[in-house]
Amino acid sequence: MMIMEEDRNTGEWERHRLCIGDSSICPGADISPLRVVSFGQDSDQEIYLVAIERNPGDPIAPGVLYQITDPTLRNGPQECNQKNLKFI
């Protein structure tokens, strides 16, 4: 799984591998401290994943929302630019 993340200082988009699991699931990948807690779909049929940080001692766990997209449905690299991406 990959994510696009906007650098808040430069406005540039950076691609990162996302592994929600341990090293037996994603060998060699950076292991995320996130735990998937929910999936959802909006009225436009867009699919989202909600995850929280794994920290059992914290009563309020910070979370993130990812939009799941099909990379085969996007434009080619020459048409894919920052204007076509949205940060959620």
PDB file of C-alpha atoms in Angstrom:
ATOM      1  CA  MET A   1       0.000   0.000   0.000  1.00  0.00           C
ATOM      2  CA  MET A   2       1.263   3.488  -0.762  1.00  0.00           C
ATOM      3  CA  ILE A   3       0.239   6.931   0.394  1.00  0.00           C
ATOM      4  CA  MET A   4       0.789  10.407  -1.014  1.00  0.00           C
ATOM      5  CA  GLU A   5       1.602  12.965   1.633  1.00  0.00           C
ATOM      6  CA  GLU A   6       1.907  16.708   1.144  1.00  0.00           C
ATOM      7  CA  ASP A   7       4.972  18.415   2.587  1.00  0.00           C
ATOM      8  CA  ARG A   8       3.384  21.311   4.476  1.00  0.00           C
ATOM      9  CA  ASN A   9       6.493  23.485   4.003  1.00  0.00           C
ATOM     10  CA  THR A  10       7.039  23.039   0.260  1.00  0.00           C
ATOM     11  CA  GLY A  11       3.583  21.984  -0.956  1.00  0.00           C
ATOM     12  CA  GLU A  12       5.228  19.084  -2.819  1.00  0.00           C
ATOM     13  CA  TRP A  13       3.647  15.618  -2.744  1.00  0.00           C
ATOM     14  CA  GLU A  14       5.774  12.698  -1.566  1.00  0.00           C
ATOM     15  CA  ARG A  15       5.023   9.007  -2.049  1.00  0.00           C
ATOM     16  CA  HIS A  16       5.537   6.664   0.913  1.00  0.00           C
ATOM     17  CA  ARG A  17       5.006   2.944   1.429  1.00  0.00           C
ATOM     18  CA  LEU A  18       2.485   2.197   4.140  1.00  0.00           C
ATOM     19  CA  CYS A  19       2.542  -1.058   6.065  1.00  0.00           C
ATOM     20  CA  ILE A  20      -0.103  -1.576   8.684  1.00  0.00           C
ATOM     21  CA  GLY A  21       1.253  -4.705  10.266  1.00  0.00           C
ATOM     22  CA  ASP A  22       4.560  -6.093  11.465  1.00  0.00           C
ATOM     23  CA  SER A  23       7.759  -7.143   9.691  1.00  0.00           C
ATOM     24  CA  SER A  24       6.322 -10.595   8.879  1.00  0.00           C
ATOM     25  CA  ILE A  25       3.642  -8.906   6.754  1.00  0.00           C
ATOM     26  CA  CYS A  26       5.813  -6.201   5.165  1.00  0.00           C
ATOM     27  CA  PRO A  27       9.436  -7.393   5.262  1.00  0.00           C
ATOM     28  CA  GLY A  28      11.895  -4.564   4.691  1.00  0.00           C
ATOM     29  CA  ALA A  29       9.250  -1.833   4.898  1.00  0.00           C
ATOM     30  CA  ASP A  30       8.916   0.913   7.441  1.00  0.00           C
ATOM     31  CA  ILE A  31       6.411  -0.382   9.973  1.00  0.00           C
ATOM     32  CA  SER A  32       3.595   1.979  10.766  1.00  0.00           C
ATOM     33  CA  PRO A  33       2.418   2.453  14.335  1.00  0.00           C
ATOM     34  CA  LEU A  34      -1.127   2.593  12.940  1.00  0.00           C
ATOM     35  CA  ARG A  35      -3.980   0.178  13.531  1.00  0.00           C
ATOM     36  CA  VAL A  36      -6.909   0.080  11.097  1.00  0.00           C
ATOM     37  CA  VAL A  37     -10.154   0.731  12.955  1.00  0.00           C
ATOM     38  CA  SER A  38     -12.656   1.360  10.174  1.00  0.00           C
ATOM     39  CA  PHE A  39     -13.387   1.569   6.469  1.00  0.00           C
ATOM     40  CA  GLY A  40     -16.031   3.775   4.929  1.00  0.00           C
ATOM     41  CA  GLN A  41     -17.559   4.876   1.652  1.00  0.00           C
ATOM     42  CA  ASP A  42     -18.982   8.282   0.815  1.00  0.00           C
ATOM     43  CA  SER A  43     -21.865   9.219  -1.490  1.00  0.00           C
ATOM     44  CA  ASP A  44     -19.435   9.445  -4.454  1.00  0.00           C
ATOM     45  CA  GLN A  45     -18.401   5.809  -3.850  1.00  0.00           C
ATOM     46  CA  GLU A  46     -14.933   6.902  -2.664  1.00  0.00           C
ATOM     47  CA  ILE A  47     -13.444   4.475  -0.122  1.00  0.00           C
ATOM     48  CA  TYR A  48     -11.639   5.605   3.031  1.00  0.00           C
ATOM     49  CA  LEU A  49      -9.596   3.895   5.738  1.00  0.00           C
ATOM     50  CA  VAL A  50      -9.406   5.188   9.318  1.00  0.00           C
ATOM     51  CA  ALA A  51      -6.427   4.236  11.471  1.00  0.00           C
ATOM     52  CA  ILE A  52      -5.207   5.175  14.935  1.00  0.00           C
ATOM     53  CA  GLU A  53      -1.767   4.991  16.503  1.00  0.00           C
ATOM     54  CA  ARG A  54      -1.076   1.861  18.551  1.00  0.00           C
ATOM     55  CA  ASN A  55      -0.444   3.202  22.014  1.00  0.00           C
ATOM     56  CA  PRO A  56      -2.434   1.274  24.615  1.00  0.00           C
ATOM     57  CA  GLY A  57      -1.591   3.720  27.414  1.00  0.00           C
ATOM     58  CA  ASP A  58      -3.020   6.735  25.595  1.00  0.00           C
ATOM     59  CA  PRO A  59      -6.772   7.190  26.221  1.00  0.00           C
ATOM     60  CA  ILE A  60      -7.087   9.472  23.173  1.00  0.00           C
ATOM     61  CA  ALA A  61      -5.227   7.985  20.213  1.00  0.00           C
ATOM     62  CA  PRO A  62      -4.379  10.317  17.325  1.00  0.00           C
ATOM     63  CA  GLY A  63      -5.739   9.059  14.026  1.00  0.00           C
ATOM     64  CA  VAL A  64      -5.488   9.496  10.290  1.00  0.00           C
ATOM     65  CA  LEU A  65      -7.887   9.214   7.368  1.00  0.00           C
ATOM     66  CA  TYR A  66      -6.680   7.788   4.042  1.00  0.00           C
ATOM     67  CA  GLN A  67      -8.551   7.840   0.748  1.00  0.00           C
ATOM     68  CA  ILE A  68      -8.075   4.544  -1.081  1.00  0.00           C
ATOM     69  CA  THR A  69      -7.647   4.931  -4.832  1.00  0.00           C
ATOM     70  CA  ASP A  70      -6.980   2.598  -7.727  1.00  0.00           C
ATOM     71  CA  PRO A  71      -3.652   3.630  -9.314  1.00  0.00           C
ATOM     72  CA  THR A  72      -4.694   2.040 -12.621  1.00  0.00           C
ATOM     73  CA  LEU A  73      -7.479   4.621 -12.958  1.00  0.00           C
ATOM     74  CA  ARG A  74      -5.215   7.664 -12.708  1.00  0.00           C
ATOM     75  CA  ASN A  75      -3.698   9.649 -15.545  1.00  0.00           C
ATOM     76  CA  GLY A  76      -0.242   8.854 -16.867  1.00  0.00           C
ATOM     77  CA  PRO A  77       2.755  10.457 -15.122  1.00  0.00           C
ATOM     78  CA  GLN A  78       2.837  13.337 -17.593  1.00  0.00           C
ATOM     79  CA  GLU A  79      -0.783  14.272 -16.726  1.00  0.00           C
ATOM     80  CA  CYS A  80      -0.519  13.528 -13.013  1.00  0.00           C
ATOM     81  CA  ASN A  81       0.503  16.666 -11.179  1.00  0.00           C
ATOM     82  CA  GLN A  82      -0.222  18.313  -7.869  1.00  0.00           C
ATOM     83  CA  LYS A  83      -3.412  19.925  -9.171  1.00  0.00           C
ATOM     84  CA  ASN A  84      -4.889  16.444  -9.749  1.00  0.00           C
ATOM     85  CA  LEU A  85      -4.188  15.279  -6.191  1.00  0.00           C
ATOM     86  CA  LYS A  86      -6.162  16.193  -3.129  1.00  0.00           C
ATOM     87  CA  PHE A  87      -5.063  16.026   0.472  1.00  0.00           C
ATOM     88  CA  ILE A  88      -7.619  14.726   2.938  1.00  0.00           C
TER      89      ILE A  88
END
